[in-house]
Amino acid sequence: MADQIRALIVEDSPVDALVLVRELQKAGFDPVHERVETRDGLKEALTRSWDVILADYMIPDFGGLEALEVVQEHGLDIPFIMVSGKMGEDFAVQAMKAGVQDYIIKSNLSRLGPALRRELKEAEDRRQRRKVEEALKETEERFRATFEQAAVGLAHLTPAGEFLRTNMKLAEIMGYGEQELQELSLDGLSLPEDRDKDALQHDLLLEGGIPTYSVEKRFLRREGSTIWVNLNLSKVSGASGEAKYLIAVIEDISARKKSERALRESEQKFRFVFEGASVGIAMIDMEGRFSSCNYSMTSILHFSELEIVGKPFTAFTHPDDRTPILELHQRLLSGRIDQYQFEQRLHRKDGQAIWGRLNVSLIHDDQGRPQFALALVEDVTSRKYAEEKIQYKMRDWVFSRQR
């Protein structure tokens, strides 16, 4: 089956143009062709797609080299083959230097087919090469944009930890100019006491024992302040497995560390108050079970923390007091009240009944979602007995006055 091609023929002789077409057919091509013989005609024809241009070297007022210039002005990479009745060596050299792919003497047109196949293959090779180069350029541009615009610090390092390339974000994090930063190393940025913090992981990474590692350590900014960073290192290996360079992702986590420290301090303060309070304190989860309690709570109930945690918060309530306390707690969980107070009877481990005064409130997270109920329990048994004793005395006094 003949190979279809589109051939543009720059030739003033229709007969010579047909000779070229027949020669292409003999060489196994099925040409769709068009003939032009002027500059304007060539320009108009170049608005369409062509596989090859065959140009006569000598055309009155418009030769093959002029035709080549028009094609080059259009920025087209189309095989351009010069055809002439005769062409001296000097003219041939001039044509090849100008960009002609090949030249054919009309007396030796048998060369046309092989020359065209070779030039079509080379043109396809050039197209594929450009395609690969454009894809590579696009990939490099994407990488460069990603590298430079990343929201975290990025760097390429030598296996020894010296900077090869850094992005703007890393320079911003460390307070250095990009050129200044590239003259330093990871060890140069690390706080002295943190430099060996990841020495073992670094050696394992270079030896191939691990593909990557992450460590939190302190870095020194240019002006001398200390920041916390999360450093993630990975290795790019050569064909034989040796480390070509390292990729570092460096994130400033100072704000997170500050929040964690504040949270720890807050938890320590809460734990101090929780454990040292003279009243019983307990946390009740959203299912209504004790999740933790303090020492005073165990002292009030005479149960251990292990015996209290996990039990329903009404487990130690007198049966007659359970209904009203459950109703109040449900109103709290539904958001109808912010807190409630209630005096109820409690059962100790030894079976003794005591009076407890409850103050219960609902604790929410930053988003306003309820997390748990906090219960403060005070043993008011002595007060209750005193109140009952006073009531008895008042009753006796009233009876005595009536007699």
mmCIF file of N, CA and C in Angstrom, residues 234-364:
data_model
loop_
_atom_site.group_PDB
_atom_site.id
_atom_site.type_symbol
_atom_site.label_atom_id
_atom_site.label_comp_id
_atom_site.label_asym_id
_atom_site.label_seq_id
_atom_site.Cartn_x
_atom_site.Cartn_y
_atom_site.Cartn_z
ATOM 1 N N SER A 234 14.869 12.965 52.493
ATOM 2 C CA SER A 234 14.845 11.774 51.647
ATOM 3 C C SER A 234 16.034 11.839 50.697
ATOM 4 N N LYS A 235 16.354 10.684 50.092
ATOM 5 C CA LYS A 235 17.564 10.580 49.270
ATOM 6 C C LYS A 235 17.208 10.328 47.816
ATOM 7 N N VAL A 236 17.944 10.987 46.900
ATOM 8 C CA VAL A 236 17.858 10.695 45.469
ATOM 9 C C VAL A 236 19.128 9.939 45.106
ATOM 10 N N SER A 237 18.956 8.712 44.602
ATOM 11 C CA SER A 237 20.104 7.832 44.358
ATOM 12 C C SER A 237 20.486 7.805 42.889
ATOM 13 N N GLY A 238 21.775 7.516 42.646
ATOM 14 C CA GLY A 238 22.268 7.317 41.292
ATOM 15 C C GLY A 238 22.008 5.891 40.835
ATOM 16 N N ALA A 239 22.493 5.565 39.632
ATOM 17 C CA ALA A 239 22.248 4.236 39.061
ATOM 18 C C ALA A 239 22.823 3.121 39.925
ATOM 19 N N SER A 240 23.935 3.375 40.591
ATOM 20 C CA SER A 240 24.579 2.340 41.414
ATOM 21 C C SER A 240 24.113 2.380 42.865
ATOM 22 N N GLY A 241 23.132 3.253 43.166
ATOM 23 C CA GLY A 241 22.579 3.301 44.520
ATOM 24 C C GLY A 241 23.198 4.338 45.423
ATOM 25 N N GLU A 242 24.263 5.024 44.948
ATOM 26 C CA GLU A 242 24.892 6.034 45.791
ATOM 27 C C GLU A 242 24.012 7.277 45.875
ATOM 28 N N ALA A 243 24.148 8.017 46.967
ATOM 29 C CA ALA A 243 23.335 9.217 47.169
ATOM 30 C C ALA A 243 23.837 10.333 46.260
ATOM 31 N N LYS A 244 22.970 10.792 45.341
ATOM 32 C CA LYS A 244 23.334 11.924 44.482
ATOM 33 C C LYS A 244 23.113 13.235 45.223
ATOM 34 N N TYR A 245 21.936 13.346 45.827
ATOM 35 C CA TYR A 245 21.648 14.516 46.656
ATOM 36 C C TYR A 245 20.473 14.193 47.561
ATOM 37 N N LEU A 246 20.224 15.060 48.533
ATOM 38 C CA LEU A 246 19.133 14.882 49.482
ATOM 39 C C LEU A 246 18.066 15.950 49.253
ATOM 40 N N ILE A 247 16.829 15.589 49.534
ATOM 41 C CA ILE A 247 15.716 16.545 49.458
ATOM 42 C C ILE A 247 15.226 16.792 50.879
ATOM 43 N N ALA A 248 15.214 18.055 51.266
ATOM 44 C CA ALA A 248 14.767 18.433 52.609
ATOM 45 C C ALA A 248 13.471 19.226 52.528
ATOM 46 N N VAL A 249 12.496 18.831 53.337
ATOM 47 C CA VAL A 249 11.257 19.599 53.510
ATOM 48 C C VAL A 249 11.281 20.127 54.940
ATOM 49 N N ILE A 250 11.267 21.443 55.087
ATOM 50 C CA ILE A 250 11.436 22.075 56.399
ATOM 51 C C ILE A 250 10.225 22.947 56.695
ATOM 52 N N GLU A 251 9.516 22.589 57.756
ATOM 53 C CA GLU A 251 8.301 23.309 58.143
ATOM 54 C C GLU A 251 8.495 23.970 59.497
ATOM 55 N N ASP A 252 8.173 25.237 59.571
ATOM 56 C CA ASP A 252 8.255 25.978 60.836
ATOM 57 C C ASP A 252 7.075 25.555 61.713
ATOM 58 N N ILE A 253 7.371 24.889 62.831
ATOM 59 C CA ILE A 253 6.312 24.412 63.733
ATOM 60 C C ILE A 253 6.376 25.139 65.074
ATOM 61 N N SER A 254 6.989 26.321 65.085
ATOM 62 C CA SER A 254 7.127 27.071 66.344
ATOM 63 C C SER A 254 5.771 27.384 66.966
ATOM 64 N N ALA A 255 4.808 27.798 66.129
ATOM 65 C CA ALA A 255 3.477 28.131 66.653
ATOM 66 C C ALA A 255 2.822 26.898 67.272
ATOM 67 N N ARG A 256 2.976 25.751 66.593
ATOM 68 C CA ARG A 256 2.399 24.521 67.126
ATOM 69 C C ARG A 256 3.055 24.134 68.445
ATOM 70 N N LYS A 257 4.388 24.263 68.511
ATOM 71 C CA LYS A 257 5.112 23.936 69.742
ATOM 72 C C LYS A 257 4.680 24.851 70.882
ATOM 73 N N LYS A 258 4.467 26.129 70.550
ATOM 74 C CA LYS A 258 4.025 27.086 71.572
ATOM 75 C C LYS A 258 2.645 26.693 72.089
ATOM 76 N N SER A 259 1.762 26.302 71.172
ATOM 77 C CA SER A 259 0.410 25.880 71.569
ATOM 78 C C SER A 259 0.465 24.622 72.420
ATOM 79 N N GLU A 260 1.342 23.678 72.005
ATOM 80 C CA GLU A 260 1.480 22.435 72.777
ATOM 81 C C GLU A 260 1.995 22.718 74.187
ATOM 82 N N ARG A 261 2.955 23.650 74.275
ATOM 83 C CA ARG A 261 3.497 24.004 75.595
ATOM 84 C C ARG A 261 2.425 24.661 76.454
ATOM 85 N N ALA A 262 1.644 25.572 75.846
ATOM 86 C CA ALA A 262 0.560 26.225 76.586
ATOM 87 C C ALA A 262 -0.478 25.203 77.027
ATOM 88 N N LEU A 263 -0.751 24.223 76.150
ATOM 89 C CA LEU A 263 -1.723 23.190 76.497
ATOM 90 C C LEU A 263 -1.217 22.341 77.660
ATOM 91 N N ARG A 264 0.067 21.984 77.604
ATOM 92 C CA ARG A 264 0.648 21.190 78.703
ATOM 93 C C ARG A 264 0.576 21.955 80.012
ATOM 94 N N GLU A 265 0.934 23.239 79.958
ATOM 95 C CA GLU A 265 0.883 24.047 81.175
ATOM 96 C C GLU A 265 -0.544 24.153 81.698
ATOM 97 N N SER A 266 -1.498 24.322 80.757
ATOM 98 C CA SER A 266 -2.896 24.408 81.166
ATOM 99 C C SER A 266 -3.359 23.093 81.783
ATOM 100 N N GLU A 267 -2.944 21.988 81.168
ATOM 101 C CA GLU A 267 -3.329 20.676 81.698
ATOM 102 C C GLU A 267 -2.708 20.435 83.072
ATOM 103 N N GLN A 268 -1.449 20.901 83.224
ATOM 104 C CA GLN A 268 -0.792 20.743 84.525
ATOM 105 C C GLN A 268 -1.516 21.547 85.597
ATOM 106 N N LYS A 269 -1.924 22.779 85.251
ATOM 107 C CA LYS A 269 -2.665 23.605 86.206
ATOM 108 C C LYS A 269 -3.999 22.950 86.551
ATOM 109 N N PHE A 270 -4.684 22.466 85.519
ATOM 110 C CA PHE A 270 -5.967 21.816 85.750
ATOM 111 C C PHE A 270 -5.785 20.576 86.613
ATOM 112 N N ARG A 271 -4.726 19.792 86.301
ATOM 113 C CA ARG A 271 -4.482 18.576 87.072
ATOM 114 C C ARG A 271 -4.166 18.914 88.523
ATOM 115 N N PHE A 272 -3.423 20.017 88.736
ATOM 116 C CA PHE A 272 -3.094 20.446 90.095
ATOM 117 C C PHE A 272 -4.370 20.798 90.859
ATOM 118 N N VAL A 273 -5.252 21.577 90.197
ATOM 119 C CA VAL A 273 -6.525 21.951 90.838
ATOM 120 C C VAL A 273 -7.394 20.718 91.023
ATOM 121 N N PHE A 274 -7.434 19.883 89.992
ATOM 122 C CA PHE A 274 -8.272 18.688 89.998
ATOM 123 C C PHE A 274 -7.892 17.765 91.150
ATOM 124 N N GLU A 275 -6.594 17.493 91.267
ATOM 125 C CA GLU A 275 -6.146 16.555 92.294
ATOM 126 C C GLU A 275 -6.117 17.169 93.687
ATOM 127 N N GLY A 276 -5.849 18.504 93.752
ATOM 128 C CA GLY A 276 -5.684 19.114 95.071
ATOM 129 C C GLY A 276 -6.946 19.711 95.657
ATOM 130 N N ALA A 277 -8.047 19.677 94.907
ATOM 131 C CA ALA A 277 -9.275 20.303 95.398
ATOM 132 C C ALA A 277 -9.823 19.564 96.624
ATOM 133 N N SER A 278 -10.432 20.312 97.536
ATOM 134 C CA SER A 278 -10.995 19.707 98.753
ATOM 135 C C SER A 278 -12.397 19.152 98.511
ATOM 136 N N VAL A 279 -12.973 19.471 97.339
ATOM 137 C CA VAL A 279 -14.280 18.916 96.979
ATOM 138 C C VAL A 279 -14.079 17.835 95.925
ATOM 139 N N GLY A 280 -15.032 16.941 95.827
ATOM 140 C CA GLY A 280 -14.947 15.913 94.807
ATOM 141 C C GLY A 280 -15.170 16.491 93.425
ATOM 142 N N ILE A 281 -14.309 16.083 92.472
ATOM 143 C CA ILE A 281 -14.456 16.532 91.079
ATOM 144 C C ILE A 281 -14.467 15.284 90.201
ATOM 145 N N ALA A 282 -15.415 15.246 89.275
ATOM 146 C CA ALA A 282 -15.501 14.109 88.365
ATOM 147 C C ALA A 282 -15.875 14.590 86.974
ATOM 148 N N MET A 283 -15.365 13.876 85.969
ATOM 149 C CA MET A 283 -15.752 14.122 84.588
ATOM 150 C C MET A 283 -16.735 13.033 84.179
ATOM 151 N N ILE A 284 -17.829 13.473 83.542
ATOM 152 C CA ILE A 284 -18.875 12.547 83.100
ATOM 153 C C ILE A 284 -18.958 12.637 81.579
ATOM 154 N N ASP A 285 -18.742 11.526 80.881
ATOM 155 C CA ASP A 285 -18.762 11.561 79.416
ATOM 156 C C ASP A 285 -20.180 11.762 78.894
ATOM 157 N N MET A 286 -20.300 11.886 77.579
ATOM 158 C CA MET A 286 -21.599 12.183 76.984
ATOM 159 C C MET A 286 -22.565 11.005 77.067
ATOM 160 N N GLU A 287 -22.059 9.856 77.463
ATOM 161 C CA GLU A 287 -22.929 8.692 77.680
ATOM 162 C C GLU A 287 -23.410 8.611 79.127
ATOM 163 N N GLY A 288 -22.955 9.570 79.958
ATOM 164 C CA GLY A 288 -23.405 9.600 81.348
ATOM 165 C C GLY A 288 -22.596 8.716 82.273
ATOM 166 N N ARG A 289 -21.356 8.403 81.907
ATOM 167 C CA ARG A 289 -20.504 7.565 82.750
ATOM 168 C C ARG A 289 -19.307 8.371 83.246
ATOM 169 N N PHE A 290 -18.845 8.020 84.457
ATOM 170 C CA PHE A 290 -17.652 8.675 84.988
ATOM 171 C C PHE A 290 -16.442 8.313 84.126
ATOM 172 N N SER A 291 -15.699 9.326 83.666
ATOM 173 C CA SER A 291 -14.472 9.063 82.902
ATOM 174 C C SER A 291 -13.227 9.307 83.747
ATOM 175 N N SER A 292 -13.344 10.101 84.796
ATOM 176 C CA SER A 292 -12.232 10.293 85.732
ATOM 177 C C SER A 292 -12.781 10.979 86.976
ATOM 178 N N CYS A 293 -12.008 10.885 88.065
ATOM 179 C CA CYS A 293 -12.402 11.558 89.305
ATOM 180 C C CYS A 293 -11.147 11.834 90.122
ATOM 181 N N ASN A 294 -11.248 12.749 91.057
ATOM 182 C CA ASN A 294 -10.077 13.084 91.877
ATOM 183 C C ASN A 294 -10.100 12.329 93.206
ATOM 184 N N TYR A 295 -9.048 12.590 93.976
ATOM 185 C CA TYR A 295 -8.894 11.888 95.258
ATOM 186 C C TYR A 295 -10.033 12.216 96.222
ATOM 187 N N SER A 296 -10.454 13.488 96.240
ATOM 188 C CA SER A 296 -11.531 13.886 97.160
ATOM 189 C C SER A 296 -12.818 13.139 96.855
ATOM 190 N N MET A 297 -13.049 12.849 95.589
ATOM 191 C CA MET A 297 -14.256 12.105 95.213
ATOM 192 C C MET A 297 -14.197 10.689 95.779
ATOM 193 N N THR A 298 -13.031 10.070 95.709
ATOM 194 C CA THR A 298 -12.900 8.708 96.271
ATOM 195 C C THR A 298 -13.052 8.744 97.790
ATOM 196 N N SER A 299 -12.599 9.843 98.415
ATOM 197 C CA SER A 299 -12.726 9.970 99.874
ATOM 198 C C SER A 299 -14.180 10.134 100.291
ATOM 199 N N ILE A 300 -14.955 10.848 99.473
ATOM 200 C CA ILE A 300 -16.372 11.051 99.800
ATOM 201 C C ILE A 300 -17.140 9.744 99.708
ATOM 202 N N LEU A 301 -16.885 8.978 98.615
ATOM 203 C CA LEU A 301 -17.667 7.763 98.376
ATOM 204 C C LEU A 301 -17.060 6.500 98.989
ATOM 205 N N HIS A 302 -15.777 6.596 99.390
ATOM 206 C CA HIS A 302 -15.055 5.435 99.918
ATOM 207 C C HIS A 302 -14.895 4.316 98.865
ATOM 208 N N PHE A 303 -14.989 4.700 97.577
ATOM 209 C CA PHE A 303 -14.673 3.793 96.481
ATOM 210 C C PHE A 303 -13.364 4.259 95.841
ATOM 211 N N SER A 304 -12.613 3.318 95.276
ATOM 212 C CA SER A 304 -11.385 3.692 94.574
ATOM 213 C C SER A 304 -11.738 4.294 93.206
ATOM 214 N N GLU A 305 -10.772 4.981 92.609
ATOM 215 C CA GLU A 305 -11.010 5.556 91.275
ATOM 216 C C GLU A 305 -11.351 4.465 90.274
ATOM 217 N N LEU A 306 -10.677 3.333 90.376
ATOM 218 C CA LEU A 306 -10.938 2.210 89.471
ATOM 219 C C LEU A 306 -12.375 1.717 89.604
ATOM 220 N N GLU A 307 -12.918 1.775 90.814
ATOM 221 C CA GLU A 307 -14.289 1.318 91.048
ATOM 222 C C GLU A 307 -15.332 2.350 90.601
ATOM 223 N N ILE A 308 -14.900 3.601 90.488
ATOM 224 C CA ILE A 308 -15.835 4.666 90.095
ATOM 225 C C ILE A 308 -15.878 4.853 88.585
ATOM 226 N N VAL A 309 -14.698 4.942 87.964
ATOM 227 C CA VAL A 309 -14.612 5.224 86.520
ATOM 228 C C VAL A 309 -15.299 4.116 85.727
ATOM 229 N N GLY A 310 -16.128 4.544 84.763
ATOM 230 C CA GLY A 310 -16.856 3.594 83.930
ATOM 231 C C GLY A 310 -18.266 3.331 84.398
ATOM 232 N N LYS A 311 -18.560 3.706 85.640
ATOM 233 C CA LYS A 311 -19.908 3.505 86.175
ATOM 234 C C LYS A 311 -20.815 4.671 85.758
ATOM 235 N N PRO A 312 -22.137 4.421 85.628
ATOM 236 C CA PRO A 312 -23.068 5.527 85.386
ATOM 237 C C PRO A 312 -23.001 6.522 86.542
ATOM 238 N N PHE A 313 -23.158 7.795 86.229
ATOM 239 C CA PHE A 313 -22.985 8.794 87.277
ATOM 240 C C PHE A 313 -24.084 8.703 88.345
ATOM 241 N N THR A 314 -25.171 7.948 88.051
ATOM 242 C CA THR A 314 -26.235 7.752 89.055
ATOM 243 C C THR A 314 -26.042 6.456 89.853
ATOM 244 N N ALA A 315 -24.907 5.761 89.614
ATOM 245 C CA ALA A 315 -24.705 4.458 90.269
ATOM 246 C C ALA A 315 -24.661 4.584 91.790
ATOM 247 N N PHE A 316 -24.212 5.756 92.292
ATOM 248 C CA PHE A 316 -24.063 5.928 93.740
ATOM 249 C C PHE A 316 -25.178 6.806 94.323
ATOM 250 N N THR A 317 -26.196 7.094 93.482
ATOM 251 C CA THR A 317 -27.316 7.938 93.906
ATOM 252 C C THR A 317 -28.421 7.091 94.537
ATOM 253 N N HIS A 318 -29.014 7.621 95.576
ATOM 254 C CA HIS A 318 -30.161 6.946 96.224
ATOM 255 C C HIS A 318 -31.282 6.788 95.187
ATOM 256 N N PRO A 319 -31.937 5.617 95.131
ATOM 257 C CA PRO A 319 -32.980 5.382 94.120
ATOM 258 C C PRO A 319 -34.037 6.469 94.050
ATOM 259 N N ASP A 320 -34.426 7.040 95.213
ATOM 260 C CA ASP A 320 -35.470 8.061 95.212
ATOM 261 C C ASP A 320 -35.017 9.364 94.561
ATOM 262 N N ASP A 321 -33.681 9.550 94.431
ATOM 263 C CA ASP A 321 -33.160 10.801 93.870
ATOM 264 C C ASP A 321 -32.745 10.670 92.399
ATOM 265 N N ARG A 322 -32.831 9.465 91.840
ATOM 266 C CA ARG A 322 -32.321 9.262 90.481
ATOM 267 C C ARG A 322 -33.160 9.950 89.410
ATOM 268 N N THR A 323 -34.475 9.884 89.536
ATOM 269 C CA THR A 323 -35.343 10.479 88.510
ATOM 270 C C THR A 323 -35.122 11.977 88.370
ATOM 271 N N PRO A 324 -35.159 12.740 89.457
ATOM 272 C CA PRO A 324 -34.963 14.190 89.297
ATOM 273 C C PRO A 324 -33.565 14.553 88.779
ATOM 274 N N ILE A 325 -32.527 13.795 89.213
ATOM 275 C CA ILE A 325 -31.169 14.123 88.751
ATOM 276 C C ILE A 325 -31.009 13.801 87.270
ATOM 277 N N LEU A 326 -31.640 12.721 86.795
ATOM 278 C CA LEU A 326 -31.580 12.359 85.372
ATOM 279 C C LEU A 326 -32.300 13.391 84.513
ATOM 280 N N GLU A 327 -33.435 13.911 85.016
ATOM 281 C CA GLU A 327 -34.172 14.934 84.275
ATOM 282 C C GLU A 327 -33.334 16.205 84.129
ATOM 283 N N LEU A 328 -32.665 16.600 85.222
ATOM 284 C CA LEU A 328 -31.805 17.786 85.162
ATOM 285 C C LEU A 328 -30.630 17.580 84.197
ATOM 286 N N HIS A 329 -30.051 16.386 84.239
ATOM 287 C CA HIS A 329 -28.893 16.111 83.384
ATOM 288 C C HIS A 329 -29.293 16.100 81.906
ATOM 289 N N GLN A 330 -30.454 15.604 81.598
ATOM 290 C CA GLN A 330 -30.928 15.604 80.222
ATOM 291 C C GLN A 330 -31.159 17.022 79.720
ATOM 292 N N ARG A 331 -31.691 17.878 80.571
ATOM 293 C CA ARG A 331 -31.880 19.285 80.206
ATOM 294 C C ARG A 331 -30.541 19.966 79.948
ATOM 295 N N LEU A 332 -29.526 19.579 80.724
ATOM 296 C CA LEU A 332 -28.181 20.129 80.515
ATOM 297 C C LEU A 332 -27.633 19.701 79.154
ATOM 298 N N LEU A 333 -27.728 18.422 78.826
ATOM 299 C CA LEU A 333 -27.184 17.901 77.570
ATOM 300 C C LEU A 333 -27.914 18.476 76.359
ATOM 301 N N SER A 334 -29.187 18.754 76.494
ATOM 302 C CA SER A 334 -29.971 19.283 75.374
ATOM 303 C C SER A 334 -29.762 20.779 75.185
ATOM 304 N N GLY A 335 -29.023 21.434 76.094
ATOM 305 C CA GLY A 335 -28.741 22.853 75.960
ATOM 306 C C GLY A 335 -29.799 23.765 76.539
ATOM 307 N N ARG A 336 -30.802 23.200 77.214
ATOM 308 C CA ARG A 336 -31.859 24.037 77.787
ATOM 309 C C ARG A 336 -31.399 24.771 79.039
ATOM 310 N N ILE A 337 -30.394 24.227 79.729
ATOM 311 C CA ILE A 337 -29.781 24.911 80.882
ATOM 312 C C ILE A 337 -28.272 24.812 80.758
ATOM 313 N N ASP A 338 -27.544 25.769 81.357
ATOM 314 C CA ASP A 338 -26.082 25.787 81.300
ATOM 315 C C ASP A 338 -25.461 24.934 82.400
ATOM 316 N N GLN A 339 -26.155 24.841 83.534
ATOM 317 C CA GLN A 339 -25.651 24.061 84.651
ATOM 318 C C GLN A 339 -26.818 23.752 85.597
ATOM 319 N N TYR A 340 -26.559 22.888 86.525
ATOM 320 C CA TYR A 340 -27.597 22.628 87.537
ATOM 321 C C TYR A 340 -26.941 22.294 88.868
ATOM 322 N N GLN A 341 -27.696 22.554 89.938
ATOM 323 C CA GLN A 341 -27.277 22.208 91.303
ATOM 324 C C GLN A 341 -28.352 21.316 91.915
ATOM 325 N N PHE A 342 -27.894 20.364 92.695
ATOM 326 C CA PHE A 342 -28.867 19.421 93.265
ATOM 327 C C PHE A 342 -28.255 18.764 94.496
ATOM 328 N N GLU A 343 -29.047 18.653 95.530
ATOM 329 C CA GLU A 343 -28.603 17.939 96.721
ATOM 330 C C GLU A 343 -29.266 16.569 96.729
ATOM 331 N N GLN A 344 -28.428 15.534 96.825
ATOM 332 C CA GLN A 344 -28.936 14.169 96.742
ATOM 333 C C GLN A 344 -28.262 13.280 97.774
ATOM 334 N N ARG A 345 -28.898 12.144 97.997
ATOM 335 C CA ARG A 345 -28.299 11.155 98.892
ATOM 336 C C ARG A 345 -27.405 10.215 98.095
ATOM 337 N N LEU A 346 -26.230 9.917 98.642
ATOM 338 C CA LEU A 346 -25.256 9.033 97.999
ATOM 339 C C LEU A 346 -24.975 7.839 98.896
ATOM 340 N N HIS A 347 -24.675 6.708 98.271
ATOM 341 C CA HIS A 347 -24.323 5.505 99.019
ATOM 342 C C HIS A 347 -22.818 5.294 98.979
ATOM 343 N N ARG A 348 -22.243 5.183 100.164
ATOM 344 C CA ARG A 348 -20.824 4.852 100.237
ATOM 345 C C ARG A 348 -20.627 3.346 100.061
ATOM 346 N N LYS A 349 -19.353 2.955 99.951
ATOM 347 C CA LYS A 349 -19.039 1.547 99.746
ATOM 348 C C LYS A 349 -19.487 0.697 100.941
ATOM 349 N N ASP A 350 -19.418 1.285 102.134
ATOM 350 C CA ASP A 350 -19.796 0.534 103.340
ATOM 351 C C ASP A 350 -21.299 0.523 103.584
ATOM 352 N N GLY A 351 -22.072 1.124 102.609
ATOM 353 C CA GLY A 351 -23.525 1.138 102.736
ATOM 354 C C GLY A 351 -24.069 2.359 103.431
ATOM 355 N N GLN A 352 -23.218 3.169 104.018
ATOM 356 C CA GLN A 352 -23.672 4.368 104.719
ATOM 357 C C GLN A 352 -24.206 5.391 103.719
ATOM 358 N N ALA A 353 -25.274 6.047 104.057
ATOM 359 C CA ALA A 353 -25.860 7.087 103.205
ATOM 360 C C ALA A 353 -25.334 8.445 103.646
ATOM 361 N N ILE A 354 -24.946 9.245 102.692
ATOM 362 C CA ILE A 354 -24.464 10.602 102.963
ATOM 363 C C ILE A 354 -25.193 11.551 102.018
ATOM 364 N N TRP A 355 -25.117 12.829 102.366
ATOM 365 C CA TRP A 355 -25.691 13.854 101.502
ATOM 366 C C TRP A 355 -24.578 14.541 100.698
ATOM 367 N N GLY A 356 -24.851 14.687 99.393
ATOM 368 C CA GLY A 356 -23.878 15.381 98.551
ATOM 369 C C GLY A 356 -24.544 16.512 97.785
ATOM 370 N N ARG A 357 -23.836 17.635 97.700
ATOM 371 C CA ARG A 357 -24.345 18.788 96.930
ATOM 372 C C ARG A 357 -23.613 18.804 95.582
ATOM 373 N N LEU A 358 -24.357 18.644 94.481
ATOM 374 C CA LEU A 358 -23.785 18.572 93.135
ATOM 375 C C LEU A 358 -23.897 19.918 92.422
ATOM 376 N N ASN A 359 -22.826 20.282 91.731
ATOM 377 C CA ASN A 359 -22.844 21.431 90.826
ATOM 378 C C ASN A 359 -22.281 20.921 89.500
ATOM 379 N N VAL A 360 -23.131 20.799 88.471
ATOM 380 C CA VAL A 360 -22.734 20.160 87.220
ATOM 381 C C VAL A 360 -22.862 21.151 86.069
ATOM 382 N N SER A 361 -21.810 21.252 85.237
ATOM 383 C CA SER A 361 -21.833 22.123 84.051
ATOM 384 C C SER A 361 -21.278 21.353 82.856
ATOM 385 N N LEU A 362 -21.643 21.809 81.666
ATOM 386 C CA LEU A 362 -21.235 21.143 80.432
ATOM 387 C C LEU A 362 -20.029 21.867 79.837
ATOM 388 N N ILE A 363 -18.969 21.132 79.477
ATOM 389 C CA ILE A 363 -17.740 21.704 78.912
ATOM 390 C C ILE A 363 -17.753 21.502 77.392
ATOM 391 N N HIS A 364 -17.477 22.588 76.633
ATOM 392 C CA HIS A 364 -17.491 22.554 75.164
ATOM 393 C C HIS A 364 -16.084 22.742 74.608
#
